[in-house]
XYZ file of C-alpha atoms in Angstrom:
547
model
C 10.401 8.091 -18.867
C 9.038 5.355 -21.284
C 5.645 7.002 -22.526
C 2.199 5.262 -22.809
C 2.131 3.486 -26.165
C -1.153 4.741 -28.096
C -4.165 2.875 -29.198
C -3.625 0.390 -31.768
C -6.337 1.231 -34.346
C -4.719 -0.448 -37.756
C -7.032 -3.340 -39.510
C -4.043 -5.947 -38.864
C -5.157 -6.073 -34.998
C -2.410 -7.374 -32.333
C -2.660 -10.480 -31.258
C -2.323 -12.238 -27.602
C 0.407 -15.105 -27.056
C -2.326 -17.500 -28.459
C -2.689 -15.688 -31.633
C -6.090 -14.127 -31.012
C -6.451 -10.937 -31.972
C -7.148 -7.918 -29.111
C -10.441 -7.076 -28.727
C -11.127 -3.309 -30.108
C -7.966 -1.991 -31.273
C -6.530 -2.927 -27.010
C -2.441 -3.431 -28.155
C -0.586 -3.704 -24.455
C 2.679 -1.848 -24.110
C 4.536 -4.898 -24.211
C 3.361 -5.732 -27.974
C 5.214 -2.487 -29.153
C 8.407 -4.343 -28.029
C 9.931 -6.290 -30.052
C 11.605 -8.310 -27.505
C 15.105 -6.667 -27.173
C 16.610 -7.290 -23.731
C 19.904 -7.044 -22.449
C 20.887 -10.457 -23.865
C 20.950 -9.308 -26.838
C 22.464 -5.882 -26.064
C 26.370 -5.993 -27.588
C 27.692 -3.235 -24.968
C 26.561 -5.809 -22.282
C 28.250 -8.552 -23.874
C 31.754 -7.114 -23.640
C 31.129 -7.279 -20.046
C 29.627 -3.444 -19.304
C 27.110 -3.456 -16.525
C 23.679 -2.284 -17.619
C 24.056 1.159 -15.405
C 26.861 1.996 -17.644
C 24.776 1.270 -20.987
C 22.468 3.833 -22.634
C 21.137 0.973 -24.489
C 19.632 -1.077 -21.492
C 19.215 2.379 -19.530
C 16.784 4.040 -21.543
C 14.571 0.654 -22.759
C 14.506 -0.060 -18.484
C 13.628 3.503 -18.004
C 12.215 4.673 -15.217
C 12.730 1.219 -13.635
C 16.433 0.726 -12.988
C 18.533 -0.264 -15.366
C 19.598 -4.033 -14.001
C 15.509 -4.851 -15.083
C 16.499 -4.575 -18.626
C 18.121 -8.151 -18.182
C 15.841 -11.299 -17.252
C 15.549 -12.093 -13.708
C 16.437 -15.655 -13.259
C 16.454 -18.120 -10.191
C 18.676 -16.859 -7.167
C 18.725 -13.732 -7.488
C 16.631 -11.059 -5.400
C 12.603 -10.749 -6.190
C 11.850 -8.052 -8.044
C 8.651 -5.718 -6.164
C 6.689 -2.584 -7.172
C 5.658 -0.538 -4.058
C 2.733 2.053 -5.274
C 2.497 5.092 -3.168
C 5.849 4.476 -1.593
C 5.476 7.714 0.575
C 9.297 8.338 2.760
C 9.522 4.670 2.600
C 8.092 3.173 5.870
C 6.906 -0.437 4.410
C 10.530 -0.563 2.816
C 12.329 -0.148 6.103
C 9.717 -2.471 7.789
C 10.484 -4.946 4.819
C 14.216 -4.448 5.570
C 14.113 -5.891 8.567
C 13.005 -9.464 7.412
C 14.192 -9.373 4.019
C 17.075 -6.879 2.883
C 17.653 -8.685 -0.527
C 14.804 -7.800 -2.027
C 14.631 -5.608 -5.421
C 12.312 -3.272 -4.998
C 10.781 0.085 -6.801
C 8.791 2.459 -4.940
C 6.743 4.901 -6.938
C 5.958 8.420 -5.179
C 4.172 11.645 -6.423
C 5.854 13.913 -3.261
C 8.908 15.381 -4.303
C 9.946 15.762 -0.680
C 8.768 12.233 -0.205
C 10.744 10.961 -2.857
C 13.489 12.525 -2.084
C 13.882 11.144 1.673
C 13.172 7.711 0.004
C 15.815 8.380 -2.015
C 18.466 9.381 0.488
C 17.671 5.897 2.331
C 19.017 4.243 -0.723
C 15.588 3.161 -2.535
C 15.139 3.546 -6.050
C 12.091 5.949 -6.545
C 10.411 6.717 -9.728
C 8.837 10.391 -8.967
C 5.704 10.514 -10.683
C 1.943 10.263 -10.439
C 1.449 6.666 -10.858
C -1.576 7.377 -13.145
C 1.392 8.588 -15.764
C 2.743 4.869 -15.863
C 1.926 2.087 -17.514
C 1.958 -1.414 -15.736
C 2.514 -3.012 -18.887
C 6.162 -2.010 -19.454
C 7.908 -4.831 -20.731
C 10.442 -4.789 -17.757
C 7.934 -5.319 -15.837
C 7.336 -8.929 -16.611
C 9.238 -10.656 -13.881
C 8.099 -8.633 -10.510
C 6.732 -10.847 -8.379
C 5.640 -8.849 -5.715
C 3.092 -5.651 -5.117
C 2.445 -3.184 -2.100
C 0.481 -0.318 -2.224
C -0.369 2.585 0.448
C -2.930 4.331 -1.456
C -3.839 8.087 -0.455
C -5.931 7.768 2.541
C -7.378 11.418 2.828
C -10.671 10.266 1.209
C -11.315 7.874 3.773
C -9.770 9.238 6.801
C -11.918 10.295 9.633
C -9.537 13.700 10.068
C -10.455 14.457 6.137
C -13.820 15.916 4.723
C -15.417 11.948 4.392
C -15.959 12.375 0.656
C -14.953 8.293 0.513
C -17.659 7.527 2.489
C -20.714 8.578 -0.332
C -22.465 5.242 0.106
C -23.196 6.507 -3.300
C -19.707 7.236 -4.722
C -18.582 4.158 -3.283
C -21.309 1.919 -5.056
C -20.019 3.291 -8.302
C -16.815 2.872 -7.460
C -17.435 -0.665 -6.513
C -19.208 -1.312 -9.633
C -16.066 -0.205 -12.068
C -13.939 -2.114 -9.905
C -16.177 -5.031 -10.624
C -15.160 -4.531 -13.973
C -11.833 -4.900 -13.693
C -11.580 -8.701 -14.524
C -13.416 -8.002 -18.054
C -11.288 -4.731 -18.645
C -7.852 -6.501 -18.545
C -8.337 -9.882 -19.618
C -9.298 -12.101 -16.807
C -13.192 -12.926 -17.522
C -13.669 -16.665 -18.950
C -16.011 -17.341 -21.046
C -17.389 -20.500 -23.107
C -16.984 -19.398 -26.747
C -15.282 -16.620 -28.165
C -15.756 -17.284 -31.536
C -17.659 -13.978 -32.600
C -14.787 -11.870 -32.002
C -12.733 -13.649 -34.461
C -15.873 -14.093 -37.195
C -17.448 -17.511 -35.750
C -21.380 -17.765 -35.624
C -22.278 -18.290 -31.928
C -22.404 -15.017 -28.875
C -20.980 -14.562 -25.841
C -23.150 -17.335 -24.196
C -22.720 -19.606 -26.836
C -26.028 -18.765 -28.726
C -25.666 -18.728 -32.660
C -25.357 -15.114 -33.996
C -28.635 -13.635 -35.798
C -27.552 -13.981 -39.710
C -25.345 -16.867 -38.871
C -27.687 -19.423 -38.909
C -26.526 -20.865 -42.374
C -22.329 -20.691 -41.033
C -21.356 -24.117 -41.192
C -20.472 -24.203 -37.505
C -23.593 -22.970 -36.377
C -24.756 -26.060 -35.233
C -21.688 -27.749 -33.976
C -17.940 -26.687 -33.293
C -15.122 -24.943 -35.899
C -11.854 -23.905 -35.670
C -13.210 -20.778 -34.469
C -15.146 -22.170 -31.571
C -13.121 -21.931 -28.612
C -13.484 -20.924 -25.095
C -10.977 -18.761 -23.011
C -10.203 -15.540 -21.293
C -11.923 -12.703 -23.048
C -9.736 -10.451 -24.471
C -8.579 -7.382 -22.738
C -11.135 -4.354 -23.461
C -9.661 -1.266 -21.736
C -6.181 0.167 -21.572
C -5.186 1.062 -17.460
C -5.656 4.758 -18.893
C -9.341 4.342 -19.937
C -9.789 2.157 -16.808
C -8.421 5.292 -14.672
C -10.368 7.510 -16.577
C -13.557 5.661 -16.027
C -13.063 5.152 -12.279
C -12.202 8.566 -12.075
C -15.889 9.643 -13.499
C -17.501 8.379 -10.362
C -15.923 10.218 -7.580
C -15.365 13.556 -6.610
C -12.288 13.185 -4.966
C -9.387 12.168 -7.745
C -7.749 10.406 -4.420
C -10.689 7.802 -3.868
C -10.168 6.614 -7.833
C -6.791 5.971 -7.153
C -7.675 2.859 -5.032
C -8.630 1.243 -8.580
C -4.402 1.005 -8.957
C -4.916 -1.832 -6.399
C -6.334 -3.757 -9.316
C -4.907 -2.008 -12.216
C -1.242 -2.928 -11.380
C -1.771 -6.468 -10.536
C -4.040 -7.563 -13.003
C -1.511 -5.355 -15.899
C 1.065 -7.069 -14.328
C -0.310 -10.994 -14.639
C -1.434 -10.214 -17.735
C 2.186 -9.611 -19.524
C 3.247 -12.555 -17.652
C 4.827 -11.637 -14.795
C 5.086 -14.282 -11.797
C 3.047 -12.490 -8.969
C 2.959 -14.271 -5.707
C 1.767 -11.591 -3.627
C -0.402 -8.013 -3.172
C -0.298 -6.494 -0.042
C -2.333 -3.095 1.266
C -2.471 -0.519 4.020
C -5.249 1.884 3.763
C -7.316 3.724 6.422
C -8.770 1.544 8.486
C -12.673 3.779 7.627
C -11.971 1.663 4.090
C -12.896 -1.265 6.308
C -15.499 0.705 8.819
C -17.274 3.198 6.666
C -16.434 1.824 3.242
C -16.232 -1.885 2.823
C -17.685 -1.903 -0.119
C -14.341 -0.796 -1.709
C -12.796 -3.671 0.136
C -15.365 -6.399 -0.724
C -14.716 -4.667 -4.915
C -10.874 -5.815 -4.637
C -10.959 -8.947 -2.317
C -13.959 -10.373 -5.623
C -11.542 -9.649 -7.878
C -8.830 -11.089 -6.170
C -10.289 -14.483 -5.215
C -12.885 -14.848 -7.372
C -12.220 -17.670 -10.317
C -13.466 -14.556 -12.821
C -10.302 -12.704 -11.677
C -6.772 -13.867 -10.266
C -8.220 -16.635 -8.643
C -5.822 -16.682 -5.709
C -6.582 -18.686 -2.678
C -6.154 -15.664 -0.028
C -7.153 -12.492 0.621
C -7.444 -11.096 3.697
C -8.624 -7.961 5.326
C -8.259 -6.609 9.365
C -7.726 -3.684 11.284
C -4.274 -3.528 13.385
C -2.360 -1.222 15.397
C 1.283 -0.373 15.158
C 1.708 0.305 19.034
C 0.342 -3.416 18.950
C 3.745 -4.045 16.977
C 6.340 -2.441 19.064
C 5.716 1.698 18.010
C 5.252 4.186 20.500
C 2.135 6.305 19.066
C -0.982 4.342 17.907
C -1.375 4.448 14.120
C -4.395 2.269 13.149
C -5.144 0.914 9.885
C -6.859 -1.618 7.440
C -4.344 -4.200 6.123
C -5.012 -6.505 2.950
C -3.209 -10.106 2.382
C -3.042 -11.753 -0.566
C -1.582 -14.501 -1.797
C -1.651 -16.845 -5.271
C -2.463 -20.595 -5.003
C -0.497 -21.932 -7.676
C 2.465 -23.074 -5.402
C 2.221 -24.899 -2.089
C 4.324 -22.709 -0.458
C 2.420 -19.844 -1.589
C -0.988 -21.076 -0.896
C -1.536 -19.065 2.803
C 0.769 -16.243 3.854
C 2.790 -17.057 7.104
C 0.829 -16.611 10.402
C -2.060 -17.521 8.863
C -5.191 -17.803 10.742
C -9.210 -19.101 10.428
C -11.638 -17.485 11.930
C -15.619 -16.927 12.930
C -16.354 -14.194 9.425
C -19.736 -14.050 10.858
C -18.327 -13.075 14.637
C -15.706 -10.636 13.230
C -18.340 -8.961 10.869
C -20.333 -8.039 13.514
C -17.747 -6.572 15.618
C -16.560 -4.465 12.849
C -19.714 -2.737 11.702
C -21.198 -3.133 15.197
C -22.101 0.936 14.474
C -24.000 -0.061 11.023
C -26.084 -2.718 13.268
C -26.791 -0.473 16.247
C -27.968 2.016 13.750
C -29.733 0.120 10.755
C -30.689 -3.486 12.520
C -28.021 -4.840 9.911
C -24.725 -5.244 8.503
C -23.466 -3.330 5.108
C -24.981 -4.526 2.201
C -21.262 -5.240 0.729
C -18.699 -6.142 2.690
C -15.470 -8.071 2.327
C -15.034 -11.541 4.108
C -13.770 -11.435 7.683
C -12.619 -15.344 7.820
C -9.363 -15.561 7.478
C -6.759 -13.011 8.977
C -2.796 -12.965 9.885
C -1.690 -13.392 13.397
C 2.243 -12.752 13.405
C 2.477 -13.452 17.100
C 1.436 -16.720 16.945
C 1.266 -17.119 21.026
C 4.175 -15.187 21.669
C 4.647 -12.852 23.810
C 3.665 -9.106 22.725
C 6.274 -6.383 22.510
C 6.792 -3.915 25.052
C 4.588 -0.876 25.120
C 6.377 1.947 25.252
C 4.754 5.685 26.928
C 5.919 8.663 24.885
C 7.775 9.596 27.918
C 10.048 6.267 27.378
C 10.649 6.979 23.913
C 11.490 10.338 24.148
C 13.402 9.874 27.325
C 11.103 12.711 29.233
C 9.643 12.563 33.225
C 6.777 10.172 33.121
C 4.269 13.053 34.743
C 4.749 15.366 32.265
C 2.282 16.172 29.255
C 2.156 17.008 25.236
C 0.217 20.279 23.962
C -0.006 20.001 20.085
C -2.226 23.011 19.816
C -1.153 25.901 21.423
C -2.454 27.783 24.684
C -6.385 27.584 24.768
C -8.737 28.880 26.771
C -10.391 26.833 29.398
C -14.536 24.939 28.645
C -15.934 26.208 32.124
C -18.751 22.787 32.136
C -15.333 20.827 31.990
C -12.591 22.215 33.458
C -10.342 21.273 30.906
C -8.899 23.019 27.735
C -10.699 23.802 24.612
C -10.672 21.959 21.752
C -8.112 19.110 22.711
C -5.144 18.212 21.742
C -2.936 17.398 25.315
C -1.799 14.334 26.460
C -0.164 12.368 29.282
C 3.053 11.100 28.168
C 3.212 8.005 30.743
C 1.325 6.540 27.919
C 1.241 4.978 24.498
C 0.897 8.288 22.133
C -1.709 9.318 19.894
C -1.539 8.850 16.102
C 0.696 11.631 15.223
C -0.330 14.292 12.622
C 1.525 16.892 11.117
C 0.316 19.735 13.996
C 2.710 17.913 15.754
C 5.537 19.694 14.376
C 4.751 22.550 16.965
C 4.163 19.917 20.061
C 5.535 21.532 23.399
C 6.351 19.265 26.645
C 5.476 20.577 30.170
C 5.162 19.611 33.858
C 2.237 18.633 35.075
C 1.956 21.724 37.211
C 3.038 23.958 34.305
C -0.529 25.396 32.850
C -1.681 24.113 29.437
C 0.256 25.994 26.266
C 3.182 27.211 28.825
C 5.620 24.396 28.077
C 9.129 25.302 26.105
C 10.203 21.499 25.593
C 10.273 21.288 21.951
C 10.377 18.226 19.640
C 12.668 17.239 16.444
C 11.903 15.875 13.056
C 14.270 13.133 14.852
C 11.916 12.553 18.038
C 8.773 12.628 15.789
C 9.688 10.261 13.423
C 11.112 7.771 16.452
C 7.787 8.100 17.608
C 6.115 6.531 14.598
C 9.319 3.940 14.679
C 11.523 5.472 12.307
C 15.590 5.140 13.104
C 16.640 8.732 14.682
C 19.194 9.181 12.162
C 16.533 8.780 8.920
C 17.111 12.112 6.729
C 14.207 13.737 6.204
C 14.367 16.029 2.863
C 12.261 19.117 2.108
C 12.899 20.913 -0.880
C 12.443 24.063 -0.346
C 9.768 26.179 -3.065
C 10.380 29.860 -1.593
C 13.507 31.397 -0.291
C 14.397 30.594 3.371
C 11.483 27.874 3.575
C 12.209 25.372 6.223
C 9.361 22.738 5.425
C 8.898 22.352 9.416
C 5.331 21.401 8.676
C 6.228 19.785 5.848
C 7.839 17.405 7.257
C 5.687 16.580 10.049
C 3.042 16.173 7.572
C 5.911 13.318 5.439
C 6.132 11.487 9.091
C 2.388 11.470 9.701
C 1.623 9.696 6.650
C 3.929 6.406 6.349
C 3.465 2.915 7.281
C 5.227 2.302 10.866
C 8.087 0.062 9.841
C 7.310 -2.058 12.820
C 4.163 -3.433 11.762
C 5.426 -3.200 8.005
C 7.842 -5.555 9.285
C 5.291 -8.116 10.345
C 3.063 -7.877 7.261
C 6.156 -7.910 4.872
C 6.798 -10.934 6.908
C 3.799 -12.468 6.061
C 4.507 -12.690 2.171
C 8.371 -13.147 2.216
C 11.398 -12.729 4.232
C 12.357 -13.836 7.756
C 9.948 -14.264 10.792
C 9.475 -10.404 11.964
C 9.157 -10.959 15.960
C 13.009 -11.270 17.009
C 14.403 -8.343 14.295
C 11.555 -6.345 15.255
C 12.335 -6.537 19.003
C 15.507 -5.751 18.671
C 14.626 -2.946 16.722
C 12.285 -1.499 18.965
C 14.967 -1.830 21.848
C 17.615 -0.109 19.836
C 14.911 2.488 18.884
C 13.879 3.401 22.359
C 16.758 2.430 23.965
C 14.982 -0.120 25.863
C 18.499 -2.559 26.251
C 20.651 -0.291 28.422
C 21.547 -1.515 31.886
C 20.285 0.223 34.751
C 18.209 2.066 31.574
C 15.252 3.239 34.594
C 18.299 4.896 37.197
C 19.560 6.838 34.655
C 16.630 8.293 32.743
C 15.480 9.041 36.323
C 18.950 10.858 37.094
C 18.567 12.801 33.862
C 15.117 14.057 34.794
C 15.948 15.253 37.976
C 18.896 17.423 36.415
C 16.483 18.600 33.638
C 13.819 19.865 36.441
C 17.133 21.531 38.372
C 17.974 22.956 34.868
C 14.666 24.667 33.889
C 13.550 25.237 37.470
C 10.391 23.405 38.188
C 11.796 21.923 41.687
């Protein structure tokens, strides 16, 4: 793995493609290449592929190899996808676009691992360790990132919902622009030994410069050079939380802005978080939609944020969640993502933090716009729902017990502490309990059932392809990573609704791939498909005796 370069402290500072020096001692990665690629490589040249060269191997390291050459016109678009996770988004994007070049960075070893068997190429690592500035780098043009969500979630212990964390937070993300290079400004002149500020003011002792009154060679306004290095930037965001996962939602800028700045052609940055980022945090939301519109930053003409479900998209559990679109301007064709949409901001603000004004008489101080949103339907008709009982192929009247046998609440009537359902319905989000779910009759009591469930079935439920291996390596002898795994299938994107976002940015309209790959999932095509799963329950209740 290519290491961070360090801190350029000599007196002969580096200098930007304009030939102004960095602004205290900043050198990116990319200036300590010195612009080798594999056209110049003479293994390549006899005709080697860059897999089978150590040369373009180890200077694409731990990107794949192929990214030592320069991508050119036709061939597929190079993407970074930050918390990859089992790869969800990437089978989602699959289904719209399967020519896409992508790289999926993942911290899980088992995670990484099942990514890997599914053909991705994963760099293992915590994606603090990298540096977006690797000269390979230069020609991805798109970015995803599913960003740890336990901060936020509403299952976790809420420590990304400090109004107070979260306003710091906000405020380094602010920052962001300045840190890497985006903030314009009307003279720069002082940082290269000109007479007039920041603002444009002359410089106290520089009254008697020779430019002081007018404009040198010096004068000149521009971007402001780069002041922090993505590690000092991670370390600073870092300070302000006291959960190490909440900082990591600074990567959402981080990578992007790195990215831009070393030239690459970025057309797109897309998000899933939990959707509490949106609910209970927005302030995190409003920090990277600024920096993402605003002229101070990329500039882009779109970024949207909403809440949306995947059983809204074709899965058979509900797995809600925030999702950010963003697009660049500089192209037509890139100017609004595909299904598009204007809306009321001021309407769809106060439906989202209807709690805030119920509570306070207000909405959040700082919250992201709401006017603009994707609709991939467009008017057409929604996907089937389909009951856990459908997917699954199990009786209709039957029920789910993810917790065990519990005693019953004698004011209700009903189990303690939850966690049964009805299966003639659209499932729950599933969680990594889940692993021990049991199946029963209706007239079977609560915690008696002995239909079991497989990594297969659970992963189906979230919309995952039966066959998708699932890898745990074991860490102790005879481990089995049951949990493990559950916990690997809770976590991912649902590739159906990756599908339609992925959609969005690139690739293929989602609706008829996605269709058929909910019917092929559930097995919602077969002839006569209601006769026979009735047949097979009826032989099932002869088989286990609850006739």
């Amino acid at each position: 793995m290519v290491s961070t370069p360090a801190r350029d402290t000599t007196p002969d500072a580096a200098r930007d493609p304009d030939g102004r020096p960095y602004a205290d001692g900043f050198r990116p990665a990319t200036l300590d290449w010195d612009g080798w690629t594999c056209a110049d490589c003479i293994v390549c040249a006899t005709g080697r592929q860059c897999a089978d060269c150590c040369a373009c191997t180890n200077f694409a390291l731990p990107y794949p190899p192929h990214w030592a050459q320069a991508w050119t016109e036709g061939h597929p678009e190079r993407g970074i996808e930050a918390f990859g996770g089992p790869g969800g988004m990437s089978a989602g994007r699959a289904l719209v676009d399967d020519s896409g070049d992508w790289v999926l960075i993942e911290f899980n070893r088992d995670a990484a691992a099942t990514a890997r068997a599914a053909g991705h190429w994963v760099v293992e690592a915590d994606i603090r360790t990298l540096d977006p500035r690797h000269p390979v780098l230069r020609h991805v043009r798109r970015f995803h990132g599913s960003p740890p969500c336990q901060a936020l979630s509403g299952a976790g212990r809420h420590s990304g919902w400090s109004t107070g964390e979260i306003a710091e937070l906000q405020s380094v993300m602010w920052q962001a622009s300045e840190a890497f290079g985006f903030l314009e400004v009307d003279d720069l002149c002082s940082l290269y030994g000109g007479p007039h500020s920041y603002f444009g003011d002359v410089v106290e002792g520089m009254e008697d410069h020779p430019d002081a009154d007018g404009v040198g060679d010096l004068c000149q306004g521009g971007h402001l050079p780069p002041t922090m290095t993505p590690d000092e930037f991670r370390e600073w965001a870092a300070s302000t939380v006291s959960d190490d996962r909440t900082a990591l939602m600074a990567e959402m800028l981080i990578w992007p802005m790195c990215l831009i700045r070393i030239g690459a052609p970025l057309v797109s940055i897309t998000m899933e978080q939990s959707a509490n980022i949106l609910r209970q945090s927005p302030a995190l939301a409003e920090a990277i939609q600024s920096e993402i519109t605003s002229v101070e930053g990329f500039g882009w003409a779109w970024c949207s944020w909403q809440i949306a479900d995947a059983a809204d998209y074709g899965a058979a559990t509900h797995r809600v969640r925030a999702w950010m679109v963003a697009t660049r301007y500089a192209e037509p064709r890139y100017a609004e993502p595909r299904y598009a949409e204007h809306v009321d901001g001021d309407q769809a603000a106060r439906q989202m933090w209807a709690h805030v004004l119920k509570r306070t008489g207000r909405l959040p101080d700082w919250t992201p716009e709401l006017n603009r949103r994707i609709d991939p339907y467009q008017g057409r008709p929604a996907l089937r729902k389909v009951t856990v009982a459908a997917a699954l192929d199990l009786p209709e009247d039957w029920w789910a017990d993810t917790r065990g046998k519990r005693g019953i609440n004698p004011a209700t009537g009903k189990p303690k502490g939850g966690g049964s359902f009805p299966l003639a319905a659209v499932g729950p989000c599933v969680t990594a309990p889940w692993y021990a779910i049991k199946f029963r009759p209706a007239d079977v009591p609560q915690g008696e059932g002995t239909h079991t469930i497989t990594a297969a079935d659970l992963g189906a439920l979230v919309g995952f392809p039966r066959d998708k291996q699932w890898v745990h390596i074991p860490t102790r002898k005879n481990s089995r990573g049951v949990r493990n795994v559950a916990q690997m299938i809770a976590d991912p994107v649902s590739p159906l609704i990756g599908a339609a976002v992925s959609a969005a940015v690139q690739g293929e309209d989602w609706y008829e791939p996605t269709a058929a790959c909910q019917s092929a999932l559930y097995r919602l095509h077969r002839p006569g498909v209601d006769a026979e799963r009735q047949e097979s329950h009826e032989r099932h209740a002869q088989l286990v005796g609850v006739r």
